[in-house]
Tab-separated table of C-alpha atoms in Angstrom:
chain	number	residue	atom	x	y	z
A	1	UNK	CA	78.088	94.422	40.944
A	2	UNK	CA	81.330	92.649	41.079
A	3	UNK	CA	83.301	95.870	40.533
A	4	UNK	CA	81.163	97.763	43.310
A	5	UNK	CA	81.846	94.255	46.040
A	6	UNK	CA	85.637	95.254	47.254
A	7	UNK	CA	84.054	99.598	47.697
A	8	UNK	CA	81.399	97.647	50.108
A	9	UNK	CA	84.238	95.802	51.870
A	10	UNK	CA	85.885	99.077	52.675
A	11	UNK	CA	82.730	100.280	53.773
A	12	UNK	CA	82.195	97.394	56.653
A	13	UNK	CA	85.973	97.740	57.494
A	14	UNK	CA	85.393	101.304	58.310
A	15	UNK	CA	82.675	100.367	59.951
A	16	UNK	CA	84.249	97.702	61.820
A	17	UNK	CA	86.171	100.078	62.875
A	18	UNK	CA	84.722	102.518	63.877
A	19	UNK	CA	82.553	100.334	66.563
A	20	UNK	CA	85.512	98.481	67.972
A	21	UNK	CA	88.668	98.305	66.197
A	22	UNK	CA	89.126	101.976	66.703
A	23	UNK	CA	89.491	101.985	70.593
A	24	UNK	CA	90.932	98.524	70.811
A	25	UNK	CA	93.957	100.316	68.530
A	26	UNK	CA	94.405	103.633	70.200
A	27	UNK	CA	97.544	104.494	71.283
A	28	UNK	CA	97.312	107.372	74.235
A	29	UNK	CA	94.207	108.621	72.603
A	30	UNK	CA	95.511	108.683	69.199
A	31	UNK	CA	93.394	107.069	66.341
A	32	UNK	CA	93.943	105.659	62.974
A	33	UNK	CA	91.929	108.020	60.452
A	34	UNK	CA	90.951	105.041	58.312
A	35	UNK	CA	88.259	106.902	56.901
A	36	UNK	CA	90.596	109.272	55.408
A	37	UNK	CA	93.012	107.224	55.111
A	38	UNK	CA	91.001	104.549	52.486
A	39	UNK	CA	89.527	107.797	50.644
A	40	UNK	CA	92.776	108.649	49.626
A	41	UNK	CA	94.039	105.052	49.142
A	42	UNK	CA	91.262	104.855	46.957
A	43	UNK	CA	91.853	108.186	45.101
A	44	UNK	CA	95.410	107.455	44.157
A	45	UNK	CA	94.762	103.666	42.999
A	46	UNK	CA	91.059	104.431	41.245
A	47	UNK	CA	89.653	106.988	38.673
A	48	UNK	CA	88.395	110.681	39.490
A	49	UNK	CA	84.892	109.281	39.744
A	50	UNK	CA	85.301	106.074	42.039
A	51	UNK	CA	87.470	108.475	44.013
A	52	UNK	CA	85.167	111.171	44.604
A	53	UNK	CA	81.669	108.586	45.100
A	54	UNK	CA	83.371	106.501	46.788
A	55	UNK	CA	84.305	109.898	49.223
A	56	UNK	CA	80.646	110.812	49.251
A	57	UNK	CA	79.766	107.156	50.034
A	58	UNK	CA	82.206	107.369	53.057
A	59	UNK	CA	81.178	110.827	53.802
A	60	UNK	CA	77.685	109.226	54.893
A	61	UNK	CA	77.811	105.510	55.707
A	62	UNK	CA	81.366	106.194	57.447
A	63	UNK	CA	80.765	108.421	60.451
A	64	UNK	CA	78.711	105.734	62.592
A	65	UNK	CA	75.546	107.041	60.931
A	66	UNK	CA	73.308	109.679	59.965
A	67	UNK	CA	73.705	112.437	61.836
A	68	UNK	CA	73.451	116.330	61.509
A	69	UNK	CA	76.838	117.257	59.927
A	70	UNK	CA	76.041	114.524	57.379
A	71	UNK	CA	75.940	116.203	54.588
A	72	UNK	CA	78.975	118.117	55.780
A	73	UNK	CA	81.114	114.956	55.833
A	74	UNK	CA	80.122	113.803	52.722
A	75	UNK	CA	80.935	116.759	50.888
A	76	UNK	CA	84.248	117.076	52.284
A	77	UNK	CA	85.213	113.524	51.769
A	78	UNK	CA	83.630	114.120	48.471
A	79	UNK	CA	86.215	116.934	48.025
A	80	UNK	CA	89.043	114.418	49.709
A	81	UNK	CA	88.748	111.889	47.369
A	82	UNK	CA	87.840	114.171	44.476
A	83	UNK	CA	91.327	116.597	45.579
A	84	UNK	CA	93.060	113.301	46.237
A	85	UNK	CA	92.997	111.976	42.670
A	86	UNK	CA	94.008	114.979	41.235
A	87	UNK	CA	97.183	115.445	43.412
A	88	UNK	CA	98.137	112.501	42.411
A	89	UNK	CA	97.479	112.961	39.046
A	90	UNK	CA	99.733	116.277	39.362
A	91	UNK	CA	102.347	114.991	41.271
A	92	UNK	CA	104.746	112.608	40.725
A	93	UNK	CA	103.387	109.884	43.596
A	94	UNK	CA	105.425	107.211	42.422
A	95	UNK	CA	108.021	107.172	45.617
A	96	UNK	CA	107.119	105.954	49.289
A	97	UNK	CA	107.579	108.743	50.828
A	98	UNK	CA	105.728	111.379	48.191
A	99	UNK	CA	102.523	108.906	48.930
A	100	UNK	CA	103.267	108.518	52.501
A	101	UNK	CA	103.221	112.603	52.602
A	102	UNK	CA	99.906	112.803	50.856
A	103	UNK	CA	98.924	110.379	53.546
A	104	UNK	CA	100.034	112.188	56.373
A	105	UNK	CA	99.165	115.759	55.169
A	106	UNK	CA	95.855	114.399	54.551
A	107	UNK	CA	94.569	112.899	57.165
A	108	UNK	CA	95.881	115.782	59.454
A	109	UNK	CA	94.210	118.021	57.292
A	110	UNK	CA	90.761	115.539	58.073
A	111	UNK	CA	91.869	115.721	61.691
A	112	UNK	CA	91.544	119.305	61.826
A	113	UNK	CA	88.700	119.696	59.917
A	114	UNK	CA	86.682	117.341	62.345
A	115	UNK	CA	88.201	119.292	65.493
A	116	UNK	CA	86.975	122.387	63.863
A	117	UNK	CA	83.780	121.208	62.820
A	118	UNK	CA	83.099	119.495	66.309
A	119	UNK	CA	84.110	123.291	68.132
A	120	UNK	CA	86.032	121.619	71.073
A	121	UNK	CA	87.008	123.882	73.541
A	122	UNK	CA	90.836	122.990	73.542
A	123	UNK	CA	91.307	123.269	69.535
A	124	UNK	CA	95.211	124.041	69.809
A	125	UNK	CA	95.216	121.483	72.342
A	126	UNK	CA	93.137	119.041	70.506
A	127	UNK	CA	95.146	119.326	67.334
A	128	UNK	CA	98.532	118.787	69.281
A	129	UNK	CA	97.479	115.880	71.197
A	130	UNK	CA	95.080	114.344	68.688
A	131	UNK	CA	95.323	115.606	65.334
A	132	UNK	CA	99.123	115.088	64.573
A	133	UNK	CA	99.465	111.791	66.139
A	134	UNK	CA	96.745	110.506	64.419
A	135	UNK	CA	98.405	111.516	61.021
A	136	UNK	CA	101.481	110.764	62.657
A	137	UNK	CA	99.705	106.786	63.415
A	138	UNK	CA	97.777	106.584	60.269
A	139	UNK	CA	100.602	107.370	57.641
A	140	UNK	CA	102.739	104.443	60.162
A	141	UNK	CA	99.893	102.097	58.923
A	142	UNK	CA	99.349	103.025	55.839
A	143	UNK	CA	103.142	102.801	55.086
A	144	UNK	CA	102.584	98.831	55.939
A	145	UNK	CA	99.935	99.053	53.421
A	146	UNK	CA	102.340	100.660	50.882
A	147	UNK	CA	104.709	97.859	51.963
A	148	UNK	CA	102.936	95.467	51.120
A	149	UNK	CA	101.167	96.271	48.209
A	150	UNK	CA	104.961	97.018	46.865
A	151	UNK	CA	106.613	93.694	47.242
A	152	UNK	CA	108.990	95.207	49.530
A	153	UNK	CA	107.395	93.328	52.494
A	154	UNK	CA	106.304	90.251	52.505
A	155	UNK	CA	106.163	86.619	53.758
A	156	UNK	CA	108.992	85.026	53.243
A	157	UNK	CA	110.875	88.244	53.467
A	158	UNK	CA	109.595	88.056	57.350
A	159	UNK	CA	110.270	84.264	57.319
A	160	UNK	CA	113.574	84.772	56.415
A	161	UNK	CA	114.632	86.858	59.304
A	162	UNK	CA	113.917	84.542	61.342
B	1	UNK	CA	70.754	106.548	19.884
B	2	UNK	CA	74.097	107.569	18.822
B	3	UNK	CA	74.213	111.380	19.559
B	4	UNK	CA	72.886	110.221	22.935
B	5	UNK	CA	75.747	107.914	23.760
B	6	UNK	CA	78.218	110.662	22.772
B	7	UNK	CA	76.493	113.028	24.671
B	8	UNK	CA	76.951	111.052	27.815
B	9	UNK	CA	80.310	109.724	26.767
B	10	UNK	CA	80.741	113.289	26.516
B	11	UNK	CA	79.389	114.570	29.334
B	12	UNK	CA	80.105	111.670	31.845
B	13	UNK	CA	82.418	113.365	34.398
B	14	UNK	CA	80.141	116.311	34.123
B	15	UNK	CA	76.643	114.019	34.990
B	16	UNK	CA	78.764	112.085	37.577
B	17	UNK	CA	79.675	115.538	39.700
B	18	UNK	CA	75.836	116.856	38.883
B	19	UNK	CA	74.735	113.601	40.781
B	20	UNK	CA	77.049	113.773	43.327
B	21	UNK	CA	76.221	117.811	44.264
B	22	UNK	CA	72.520	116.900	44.034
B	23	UNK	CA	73.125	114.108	46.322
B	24	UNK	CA	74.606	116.456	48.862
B	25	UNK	CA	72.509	119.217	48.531
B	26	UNK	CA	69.525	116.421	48.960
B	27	UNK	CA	71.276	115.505	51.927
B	28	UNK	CA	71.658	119.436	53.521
B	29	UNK	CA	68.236	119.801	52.757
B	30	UNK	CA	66.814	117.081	53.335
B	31	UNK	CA	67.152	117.066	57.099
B	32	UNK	CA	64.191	115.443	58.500
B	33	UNK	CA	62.355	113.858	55.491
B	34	UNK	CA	65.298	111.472	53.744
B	35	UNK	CA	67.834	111.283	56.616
B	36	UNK	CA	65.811	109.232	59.322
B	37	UNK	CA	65.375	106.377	56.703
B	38	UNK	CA	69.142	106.510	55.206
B	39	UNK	CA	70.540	106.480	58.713
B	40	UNK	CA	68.170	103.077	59.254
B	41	UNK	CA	69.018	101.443	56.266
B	42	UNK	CA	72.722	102.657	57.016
B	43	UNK	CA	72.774	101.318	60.576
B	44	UNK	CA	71.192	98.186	59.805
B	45	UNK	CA	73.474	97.264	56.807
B	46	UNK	CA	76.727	98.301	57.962
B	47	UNK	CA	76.608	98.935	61.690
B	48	UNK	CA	74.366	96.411	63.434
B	49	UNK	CA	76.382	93.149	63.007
B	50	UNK	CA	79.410	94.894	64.589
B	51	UNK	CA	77.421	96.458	66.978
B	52	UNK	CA	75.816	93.354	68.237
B	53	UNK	CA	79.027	91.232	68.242
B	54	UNK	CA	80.374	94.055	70.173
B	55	UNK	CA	77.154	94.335	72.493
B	56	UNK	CA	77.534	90.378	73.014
B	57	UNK	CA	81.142	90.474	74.051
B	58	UNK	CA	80.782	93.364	76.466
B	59	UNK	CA	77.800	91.034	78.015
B	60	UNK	CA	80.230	88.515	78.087
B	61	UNK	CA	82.832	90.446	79.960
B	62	UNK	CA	80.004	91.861	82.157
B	63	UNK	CA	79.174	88.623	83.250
B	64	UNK	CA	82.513	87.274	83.510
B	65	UNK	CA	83.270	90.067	85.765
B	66	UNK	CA	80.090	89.260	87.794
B	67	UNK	CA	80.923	85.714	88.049
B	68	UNK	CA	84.736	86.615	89.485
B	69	UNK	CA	82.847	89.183	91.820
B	70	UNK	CA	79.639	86.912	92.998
B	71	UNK	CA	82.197	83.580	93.353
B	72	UNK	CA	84.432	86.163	95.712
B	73	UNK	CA	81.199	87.257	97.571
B	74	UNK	CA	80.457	83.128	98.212
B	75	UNK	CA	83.741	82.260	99.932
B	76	UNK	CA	83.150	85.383	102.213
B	77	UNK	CA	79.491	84.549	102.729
B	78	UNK	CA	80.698	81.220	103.307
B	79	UNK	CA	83.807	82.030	105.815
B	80	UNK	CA	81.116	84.318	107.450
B	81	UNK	CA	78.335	81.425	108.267
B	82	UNK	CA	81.156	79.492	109.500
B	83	UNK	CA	82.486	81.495	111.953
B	84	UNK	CA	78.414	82.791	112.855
B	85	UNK	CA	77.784	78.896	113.006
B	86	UNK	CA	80.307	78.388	115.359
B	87	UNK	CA	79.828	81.534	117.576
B	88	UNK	CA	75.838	80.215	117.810
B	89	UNK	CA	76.745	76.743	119.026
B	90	UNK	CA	79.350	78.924	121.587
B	91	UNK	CA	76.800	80.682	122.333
B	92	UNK	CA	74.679	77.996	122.860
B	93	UNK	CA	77.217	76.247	125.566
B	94	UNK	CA	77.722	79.529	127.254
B	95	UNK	CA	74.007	79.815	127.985
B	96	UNK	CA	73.927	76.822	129.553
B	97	UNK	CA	76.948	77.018	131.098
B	98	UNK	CA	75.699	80.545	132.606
B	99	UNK	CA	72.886	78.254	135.148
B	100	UNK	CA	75.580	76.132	136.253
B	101	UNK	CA	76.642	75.975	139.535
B	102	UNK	CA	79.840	75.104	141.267
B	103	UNK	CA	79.630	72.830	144.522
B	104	UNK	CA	79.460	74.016	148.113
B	105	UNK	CA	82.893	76.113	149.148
B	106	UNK	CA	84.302	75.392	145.418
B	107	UNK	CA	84.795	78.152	142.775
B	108	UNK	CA	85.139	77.628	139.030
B	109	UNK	CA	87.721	78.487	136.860
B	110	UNK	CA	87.037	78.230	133.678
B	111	UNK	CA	89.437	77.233	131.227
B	112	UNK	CA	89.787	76.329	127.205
B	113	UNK	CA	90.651	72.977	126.073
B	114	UNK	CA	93.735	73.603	123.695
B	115	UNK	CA	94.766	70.379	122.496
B	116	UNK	CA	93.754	66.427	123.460
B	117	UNK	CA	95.771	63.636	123.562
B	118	UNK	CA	95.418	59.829	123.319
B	119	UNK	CA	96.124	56.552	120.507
B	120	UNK	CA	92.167	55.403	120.663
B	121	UNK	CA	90.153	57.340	123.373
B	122	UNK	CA	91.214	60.743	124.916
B	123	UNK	CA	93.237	60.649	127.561
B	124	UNK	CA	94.784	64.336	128.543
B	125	UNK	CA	93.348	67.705	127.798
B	126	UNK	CA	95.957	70.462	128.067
B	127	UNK	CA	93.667	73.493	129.262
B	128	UNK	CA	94.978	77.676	128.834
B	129	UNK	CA	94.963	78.160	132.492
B	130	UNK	CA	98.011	77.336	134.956
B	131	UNK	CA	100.064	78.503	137.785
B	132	UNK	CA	99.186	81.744	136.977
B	133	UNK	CA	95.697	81.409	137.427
B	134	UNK	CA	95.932	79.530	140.978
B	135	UNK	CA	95.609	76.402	139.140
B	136	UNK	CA	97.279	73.113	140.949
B	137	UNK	CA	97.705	69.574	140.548
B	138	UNK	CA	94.821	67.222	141.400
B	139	UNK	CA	91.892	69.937	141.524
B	140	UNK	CA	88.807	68.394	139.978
B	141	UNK	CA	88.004	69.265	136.315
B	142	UNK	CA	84.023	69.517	135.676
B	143	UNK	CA	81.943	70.541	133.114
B	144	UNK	CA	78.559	71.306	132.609
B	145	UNK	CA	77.694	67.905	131.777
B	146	UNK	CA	79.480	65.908	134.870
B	147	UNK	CA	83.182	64.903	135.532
B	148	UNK	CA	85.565	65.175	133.220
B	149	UNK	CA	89.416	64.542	135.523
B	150	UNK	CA	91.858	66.274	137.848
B	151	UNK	CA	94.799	68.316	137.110
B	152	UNK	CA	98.141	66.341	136.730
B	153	UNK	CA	100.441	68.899	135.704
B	154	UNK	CA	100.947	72.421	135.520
B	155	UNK	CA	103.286	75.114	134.316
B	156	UNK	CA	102.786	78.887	134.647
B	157	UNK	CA	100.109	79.239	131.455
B	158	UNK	CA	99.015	76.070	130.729
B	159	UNK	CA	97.915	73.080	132.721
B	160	UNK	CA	97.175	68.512	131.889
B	161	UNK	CA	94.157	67.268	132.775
B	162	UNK	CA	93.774	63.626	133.283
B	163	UNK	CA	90.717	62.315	131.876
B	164	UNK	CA	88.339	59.835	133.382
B	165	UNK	CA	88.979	58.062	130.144
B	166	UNK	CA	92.759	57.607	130.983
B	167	UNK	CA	92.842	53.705	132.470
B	168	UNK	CA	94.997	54.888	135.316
B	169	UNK	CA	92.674	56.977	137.014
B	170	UNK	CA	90.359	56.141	139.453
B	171	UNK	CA	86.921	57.894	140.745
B	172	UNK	CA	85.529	56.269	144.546
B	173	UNK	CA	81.780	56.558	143.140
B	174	UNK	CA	78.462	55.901	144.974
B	175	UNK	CA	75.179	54.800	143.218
B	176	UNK	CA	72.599	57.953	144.180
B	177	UNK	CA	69.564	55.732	144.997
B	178	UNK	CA	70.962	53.056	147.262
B	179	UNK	CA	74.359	54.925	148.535
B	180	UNK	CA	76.226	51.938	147.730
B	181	UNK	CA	79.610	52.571	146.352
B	182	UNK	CA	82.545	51.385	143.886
B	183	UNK	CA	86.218	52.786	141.954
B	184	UNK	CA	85.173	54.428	138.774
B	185	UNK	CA	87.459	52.854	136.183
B	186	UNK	CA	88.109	52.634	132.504
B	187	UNK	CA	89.570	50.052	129.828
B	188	UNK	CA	89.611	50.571	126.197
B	189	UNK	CA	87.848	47.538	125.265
B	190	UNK	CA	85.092	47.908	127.918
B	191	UNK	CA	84.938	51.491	128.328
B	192	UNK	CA	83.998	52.892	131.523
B	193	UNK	CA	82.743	50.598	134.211
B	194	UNK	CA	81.993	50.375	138.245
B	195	UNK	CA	84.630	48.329	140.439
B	196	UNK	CA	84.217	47.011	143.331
B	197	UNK	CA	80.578	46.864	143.326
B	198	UNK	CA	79.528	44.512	145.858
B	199	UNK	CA	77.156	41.543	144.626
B	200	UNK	CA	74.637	41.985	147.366
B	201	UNK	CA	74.299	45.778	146.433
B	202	UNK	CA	71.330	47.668	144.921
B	203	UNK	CA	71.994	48.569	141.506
B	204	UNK	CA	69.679	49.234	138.546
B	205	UNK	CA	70.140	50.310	134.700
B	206	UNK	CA	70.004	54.139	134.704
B	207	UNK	CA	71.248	54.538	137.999
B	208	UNK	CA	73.010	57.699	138.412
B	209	UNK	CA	76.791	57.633	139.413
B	210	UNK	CA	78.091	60.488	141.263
B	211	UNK	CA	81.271	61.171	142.910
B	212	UNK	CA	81.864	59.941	146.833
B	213	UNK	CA	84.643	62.503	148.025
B	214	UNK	CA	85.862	59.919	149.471
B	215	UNK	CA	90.005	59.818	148.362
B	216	UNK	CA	89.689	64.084	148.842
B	217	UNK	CA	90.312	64.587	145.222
B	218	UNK	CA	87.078	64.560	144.104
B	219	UNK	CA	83.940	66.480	146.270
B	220	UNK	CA	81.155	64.482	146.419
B	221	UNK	CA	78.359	64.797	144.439
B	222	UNK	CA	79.665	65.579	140.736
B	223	UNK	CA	78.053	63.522	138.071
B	224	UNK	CA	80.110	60.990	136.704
B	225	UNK	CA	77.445	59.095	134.726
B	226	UNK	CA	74.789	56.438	134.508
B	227	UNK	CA	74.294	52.588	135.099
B	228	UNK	CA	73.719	50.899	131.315
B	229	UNK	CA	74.424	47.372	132.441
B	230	UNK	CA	75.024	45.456	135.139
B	231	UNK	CA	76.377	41.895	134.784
B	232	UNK	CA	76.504	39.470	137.496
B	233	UNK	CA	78.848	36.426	137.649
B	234	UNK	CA	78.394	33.535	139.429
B	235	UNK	CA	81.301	33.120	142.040
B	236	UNK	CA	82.450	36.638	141.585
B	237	UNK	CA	82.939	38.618	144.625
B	238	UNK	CA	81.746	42.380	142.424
B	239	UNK	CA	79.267	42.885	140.046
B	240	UNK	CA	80.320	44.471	137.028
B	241	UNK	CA	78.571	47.563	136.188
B	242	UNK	CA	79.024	49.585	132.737
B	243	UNK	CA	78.566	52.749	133.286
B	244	UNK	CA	77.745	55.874	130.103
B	245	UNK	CA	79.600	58.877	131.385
B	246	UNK	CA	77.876	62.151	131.537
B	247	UNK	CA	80.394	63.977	129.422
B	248	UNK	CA	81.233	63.400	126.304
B	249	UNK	CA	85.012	63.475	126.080
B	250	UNK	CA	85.168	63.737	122.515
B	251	UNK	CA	83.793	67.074	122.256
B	252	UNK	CA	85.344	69.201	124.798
B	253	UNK	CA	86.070	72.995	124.667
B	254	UNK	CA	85.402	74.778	127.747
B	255	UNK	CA	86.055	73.020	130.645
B	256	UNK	CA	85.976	74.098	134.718
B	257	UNK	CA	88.667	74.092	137.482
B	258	UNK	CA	87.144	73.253	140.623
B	259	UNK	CA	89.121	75.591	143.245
B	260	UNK	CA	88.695	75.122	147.053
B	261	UNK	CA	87.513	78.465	148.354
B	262	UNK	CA	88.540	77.432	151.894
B	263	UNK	CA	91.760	75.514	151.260
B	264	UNK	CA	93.482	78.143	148.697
């Protein structure tokens, strides 16, 4: 149960998010993907398995509920956390910026999926505005993340230039 | 028990990705009959605590925002009963100044009080009519209510009235019911009072005071006010008689110019 806590943490963060945090921190209509962005945190820190659950677990609880293209989501974060893994597994991801660019690539890719799979009118328009800063936002957060989790920033680092 | 816990050691990604399709495919076709109670259980474990803090703090904001609007809405309200206040009690005096009538060959000007002067009691009233408006020195001021002065100075807008209240003016004033007459005159400590009153005269509490026209100032026959005590002295040639004027010069606004119609 104890192992399972810190995956149902990341599932009221996302949800946290996605009721307030997400407009609160939109800059000129661009979002963090934090969905896609934990899925794939998760897949390069976790096993295959936790990876791709954990995606199918987001898929449904991390949309803002049950809703028609459910089962949609959940397959392709399934698939995200599932094809996530595996890149990593592949590819050397030990640098900042290799992880940062399996960050960025995707949660554009998620962007685009979601524009597609929501048929706006505007798709080219939608990906522009939308879709690429969002990446371009996410991977800016996520690099913090990677920042942190590497040593490279931290407290007294920040105390110090002060 | 062994070849069973090989098999799934064996077979564990494989049963973990079986799962996880069936899930999915449960969920595709499972539309109506599973989906209704995931999305509850869903909503109610993960979403509803954020959704109610968030529902509380935009009722919060709400009602800050109607507080801000409703407390703006008060001061207006309350600037606009003020100023409807005020135009009912003008409208009030203009009514009754409407059935009043000047005396015989006089016409009225009428004229706003724009400041009063005087230490204890008032003793000028500067009024918004002057030269301009064929306004001179010493034409009676009236109002509704009785005597109020006479002009004492004027320039081309704007024009002094001296008060009855001012100790160096005097009134020649007859008592209505016996004729008899005396100087209208006031002190601070005594207030206004009849002078040169003779003792053998006929002169009651409540008597009304009017104006003699005797001095030409004044036409006769403008309330000045009434008789509230009369004391008699032994070996005193006048009676002194305290006298309540019929205005009330600590309230005055509109006032009236009393302009000879034959003279000017």
């Amino acid at each position: 149960m104890t192992k399972l806590l810190p995956y149902f943490i990341y599932f009221w963060l996302i949800a946290m998010h996605q009721v307030f945090l997400a407009d609160v921190l939109s800059i000129f209509g661009a979002k963090i993907n934090l969905v896609a962005m934990i899925v794939l945190l998760v897949a390069m820190y976790k096993t295959e398995i936790s990876a791709t659950w954990f995606g199918l677990c987001v898929g449904i609880i991390g949309f803002g509920g049950i809703t028609e293209i459910s089962a949609w989501q959940a397959l392709i974060m399934a698939l995200f956390g599932l094809i996530g893994f595996n890149i990593k597994e592949t590819l050397n991801l030990d640098s900042l910026f290799a992880r940062l660019s399996l960050v960025f690539s995707g949660v554009l890719l998620h962007n685009i999926i979601m524009i597609l799979i929501e048929l706006n009118e505007n798709i080219l328009i939608s990906i522009l505005n939308s879709a690429i800063t969002g990446a371009v936002y996410t991977t800016l957060v996520c690099s913090l993340f990677f920042l942190i989790k590497d040593g490279i920033f931290t407290f007294e680092k920040t105390k110090s230039i002060f | 028990m062994n070849k069973i816990n090989s098999l799934v050691t064996k077979h564990f990604r494989n049963f973990h990705f079986v799962s996880i399709i069936l899930i999915i495919i449960i969920l595709f076709v499972g539309d109506t009959v599973i989906n209704p109670y995931l999305n509850q259980t869903v909503s109610t474990v993960f979403y509803s605590p954020f959704a109610k803090v968030k529902i509380g703090y935009l009722e919060l904001k709400s009602v800050s925002e109607d507080n801000a609007l409703l407390s703006q809405t008060l001061i207006d309200l309350s600037m606009k009963m003020a100023f409807y206040e005020e135009a009912a009690l003008e409208n009030d005096r203009m009514r009754s100044i409407l059935s009043f009538k000047p005396p015989q060959n006089y016409a009225l000007v009428p004229a706003k009080v724009v400041s009063i002067s005087g230490e204890y009691t008032p003793i000028t009233a500067t009024i918004n009519k002057g030269s301009n408006d064929s306004i001179w020195v010493d034409q009676p001021v009236i109002n509704q209510q009785g005597l109020i002065g006479r002009i004492s100075s004027v320039s081309p807008d704007y024009s002094v009235v001296q008060l009855l209240t001012d100790p160096a003016n005097r009134v020649a004033a007859r008592v209505v019911a016996s004729r008899e007459m005396g100087i209208i005159k006031y002190n601070i400590s005594s207030g206004m009072y009849l002078d040169n009153f003779p003792i053998q005269g006929e002169i009651k509490v409540n008597d009304k005071i009017i104006s003699s026209g005797l001095g030409g100032v004044y036409p006769a026959g403008l309330t000045v006010g009434v008789v509230t005590e009369v004391i008699k002295e032994e070996l005193a040639a006048f009676d002194k008689v305290k006298i309540l004027p019929a205005a009330n010069f600590y309230s005055l606004e509109e006032l009236f110019v009393l302009r000879d119609t034959i003279i000017q």
